[in-house]
mmCIF file of C-alpha atoms in Angstrom:
data_model
loop_
_atom_site.group_PDB
_atom_site.id
_atom_site.type_symbol
_atom_site.label_atom_id
_atom_site.label_comp_id
_atom_site.label_asym_id
_atom_site.label_seq_id
_atom_site.Cartn_x
_atom_site.Cartn_y
_atom_site.Cartn_z
ATOM 1 C CA UNK A 1065 8.873 37.665 104.912
ATOM 2 C CA UNK A 1066 5.484 36.008 104.726
ATOM 3 C CA UNK A 1067 5.004 34.120 101.491
ATOM 4 C CA UNK A 1068 1.552 33.806 99.963
ATOM 5 C CA UNK A 1069 -0.312 30.799 101.323
ATOM 6 C CA UNK A 1070 2.390 29.715 103.778
ATOM 7 C CA UNK A 1071 2.624 30.490 107.448
ATOM 8 C CA UNK A 1072 5.989 31.852 108.470
ATOM 9 C CA UNK A 1073 7.031 30.720 111.927
ATOM 10 C CA UNK A 1074 9.853 32.387 113.849
ATOM 11 C CA UNK A 1075 11.269 30.041 116.515
ATOM 12 C CA UNK A 1076 13.259 31.674 119.316
ATOM 13 C CA UNK A 1077 15.228 29.527 121.763
ATOM 14 C CA UNK A 1078 18.770 29.348 123.102
ATOM 15 C CA UNK A 1079 18.917 25.578 122.563
ATOM 16 C CA UNK A 1080 20.118 24.814 119.027
ATOM 17 C CA UNK A 1081 19.026 21.164 119.260
ATOM 18 C CA UNK A 1082 15.441 22.188 120.089
ATOM 19 C CA UNK A 1083 15.431 24.827 117.349
ATOM 20 C CA UNK A 1084 16.515 22.204 114.821
ATOM 21 C CA UNK A 1085 13.994 19.642 116.066
ATOM 22 C CA UNK A 1086 11.018 22.026 116.033
ATOM 23 C CA UNK A 1087 11.978 23.629 112.727
ATOM 24 C CA UNK A 1088 12.038 20.193 111.046
ATOM 25 C CA UNK A 1089 8.599 19.386 112.496
ATOM 26 C CA UNK A 1090 7.095 22.699 111.327
ATOM 27 C CA UNK A 1091 8.681 22.438 107.861
ATOM 28 C CA UNK A 1092 7.328 18.888 107.455
ATOM 29 C CA UNK A 1093 3.845 20.344 108.000
ATOM 30 C CA UNK A 1094 4.361 22.803 105.124
ATOM 31 C CA UNK A 1095 5.324 25.908 107.078
ATOM 32 C CA UNK A 1096 8.163 28.313 106.382
ATOM 33 C CA UNK A 1097 10.500 28.518 109.388
ATOM 34 C CA UNK A 1098 13.133 30.980 110.525
ATOM 35 C CA UNK A 1099 15.095 30.482 113.739
ATOM 36 C CA UNK A 1100 16.836 32.848 116.139
ATOM 37 C CA UNK A 1101 19.295 31.566 118.705
ATOM 38 C CA UNK A 1102 18.280 33.693 121.686
ATOM 39 C CA UNK A 1103 16.160 36.718 122.491
ATOM 40 C CA UNK A 1104 18.698 39.372 121.486
ATOM 41 C CA UNK A 1105 19.079 37.855 118.031
ATOM 42 C CA UNK A 1106 15.280 37.729 117.619
ATOM 43 C CA UNK A 1107 14.843 41.318 118.779
ATOM 44 C CA UNK A 1108 17.499 42.536 116.313
ATOM 45 C CA UNK A 1109 15.818 40.519 113.539
ATOM 46 C CA UNK A 1110 12.356 41.897 114.303
ATOM 47 C CA UNK A 1111 13.569 45.482 114.721
ATOM 48 C CA UNK A 1112 15.154 45.082 111.289
ATOM 49 C CA UNK A 1113 11.676 44.671 109.810
ATOM 50 C CA UNK A 1114 11.246 40.879 109.801
ATOM 51 C CA UNK A 1115 7.587 39.860 109.805
ATOM 52 C CA UNK A 1116 6.174 36.475 110.789
ATOM 53 C CA UNK A 1117 2.687 35.063 111.149
ATOM 54 C CA UNK A 1118 3.678 33.193 114.325
ATOM 55 C CA UNK A 1119 6.502 33.725 116.820
ATOM 56 C CA UNK A 1120 7.248 30.873 119.241
ATOM 57 C CA UNK A 1121 9.427 31.956 122.172
ATOM 58 C CA UNK A 1122 11.198 30.156 125.004
ATOM 59 C CA UNK A 1123 11.272 32.046 128.326
ATOM 60 C CA UNK A 1124 14.626 31.099 129.859
ATOM 61 C CA UNK A 1125 17.361 32.521 127.631
ATOM 62 C CA UNK A 1126 20.530 34.512 128.383
ATOM 63 C CA UNK A 1127 20.701 38.278 127.719
ATOM 64 C CA UNK A 1128 17.060 38.857 126.746
ATOM 65 C CA UNK A 1129 14.562 36.381 128.177
ATOM 66 C CA UNK A 1130 11.335 35.409 126.436
ATOM 67 C CA UNK A 1131 9.039 37.598 128.540
ATOM 68 C CA UNK A 1132 11.208 40.667 127.858
ATOM 69 C CA UNK A 1133 11.144 39.795 124.151
ATOM 70 C CA UNK A 1134 7.359 39.352 124.246
ATOM 71 C CA UNK A 1135 6.973 42.725 125.947
ATOM 72 C CA UNK A 1136 9.152 44.414 123.300
ATOM 73 C CA UNK A 1137 7.210 42.772 120.436
ATOM 74 C CA UNK A 1138 3.929 44.078 121.843
ATOM 75 C CA UNK A 1139 5.163 47.571 122.864
ATOM 76 C CA UNK A 1140 7.054 48.231 119.627
ATOM 77 C CA UNK A 1141 4.486 46.430 117.423
ATOM 78 C CA UNK A 1142 7.218 44.243 115.913
ATOM 79 C CA UNK A 1143 6.786 41.363 113.495
ATOM 80 C CA UNK A 1144 3.618 42.489 111.726
ATOM 81 C CA UNK A 1145 0.978 41.531 114.351
ATOM 82 C CA UNK A 1146 2.036 37.895 114.740
ATOM 83 C CA UNK A 1147 0.459 35.252 116.934
ATOM 84 C CA UNK A 1148 2.947 35.038 119.814
ATOM 85 C CA UNK A 1149 3.217 31.740 121.679
ATOM 86 C CA UNK A 1150 5.400 30.904 124.656
ATOM 87 C CA UNK A 1151 6.984 27.433 124.496
ATOM 88 C CA UNK A 1152 8.724 26.886 127.811
ATOM 89 C CA UNK A 1153 9.470 24.426 130.577
ATOM 90 C CA UNK A 1154 8.364 27.134 133.021
ATOM 91 C CA UNK A 1155 5.000 25.633 133.936
ATOM 92 C CA UNK A 1156 4.045 27.578 137.063
ATOM 93 C CA UNK A 1157 0.669 29.338 136.845
ATOM 94 C CA UNK A 1158 2.441 32.584 137.758
ATOM 95 C CA UNK A 1159 4.639 32.294 134.616
ATOM 96 C CA UNK A 1160 1.636 31.517 132.415
ATOM 97 C CA UNK A 1161 -0.384 34.421 133.863
ATOM 98 C CA UNK A 1162 2.510 36.847 133.383
ATOM 99 C CA UNK A 1163 3.009 35.782 129.746
ATOM 100 C CA UNK A 1164 -0.706 36.109 128.987
ATOM 101 C CA UNK A 1165 -0.836 39.525 130.700
ATOM 102 C CA UNK A 1166 2.079 40.677 128.535
ATOM 103 C CA UNK A 1167 0.107 39.701 125.428
ATOM 104 C CA UNK A 1168 0.982 36.099 124.585
ATOM 105 C CA UNK A 1169 -1.709 34.405 122.509
ATOM 106 C CA UNK A 1170 -0.900 30.989 123.954
ATOM 107 C CA UNK A 1171 1.393 29.061 126.273
ATOM 108 C CA UNK A 1172 2.737 25.545 125.728
ATOM 109 C CA UNK A 1173 4.763 23.662 128.333
ATOM 110 C CA UNK A 1174 7.624 21.869 126.524
ATOM 111 C CA UNK A 1175 7.923 19.011 128.986
ATOM 112 C CA UNK A 1176 4.295 17.976 128.552
ATOM 113 C CA UNK A 1177 4.190 17.971 124.733
ATOM 114 C CA UNK A 1178 6.091 16.024 122.072
ATOM 115 C CA UNK A 1179 6.981 18.039 118.920
ATOM 116 C CA UNK A 1180 3.919 16.883 116.958
ATOM 117 C CA UNK A 1181 1.700 18.010 119.858
ATOM 118 C CA UNK A 1182 3.490 21.370 119.939
ATOM 119 C CA UNK A 1183 2.695 21.755 116.233
ATOM 120 C CA UNK A 1184 -0.981 20.886 116.857
ATOM 121 C CA UNK A 1185 -1.218 23.348 119.763
ATOM 122 C CA UNK A 1186 0.401 26.133 117.712
ATOM 123 C CA UNK A 1187 -2.112 25.535 114.893
ATOM 124 C CA UNK A 1188 -4.959 25.521 117.433
ATOM 125 C CA UNK A 1189 -3.816 28.805 119.048
ATOM 126 C CA UNK A 1190 -3.471 30.476 115.620
ATOM 127 C CA UNK A 1191 -6.942 29.310 114.613
ATOM 128 C CA UNK A 1192 -8.466 30.534 117.882
ATOM 129 C CA UNK A 1193 -6.825 33.956 117.495
ATOM 130 C CA UNK A 1194 -8.267 34.337 113.980
ATOM 131 C CA UNK A 1195 -11.764 33.636 115.321
ATOM 132 C CA UNK A 1196 -11.627 36.265 118.076
#
């Protein structure tokens, strides 16, 4: 759950190495981090009442892909109104448009950002959402 004064980030990816790498980067910046290995795990977690301030989701995952997870989060109002950000190697405009139409607050292309840049972009997207 969200602790006072700390942002709680939920990272969802099917790549354990990337989950570990990004969670270290976010923790170093003072954030609380939870990870889910895949969309089904994240959906079960969120349906169980887990709340996060930010959810970062990969698109290409087995069983439940990131766009299906995003759609479920928005439709079922899961996670306590989090900022939802797609972090994917899917960089086609069509993918970005679809994610934004489904309710993503931001979209970051993995291949064009090192972990510290991902952290900066996440902070920027969160800040922009708060000012809307």
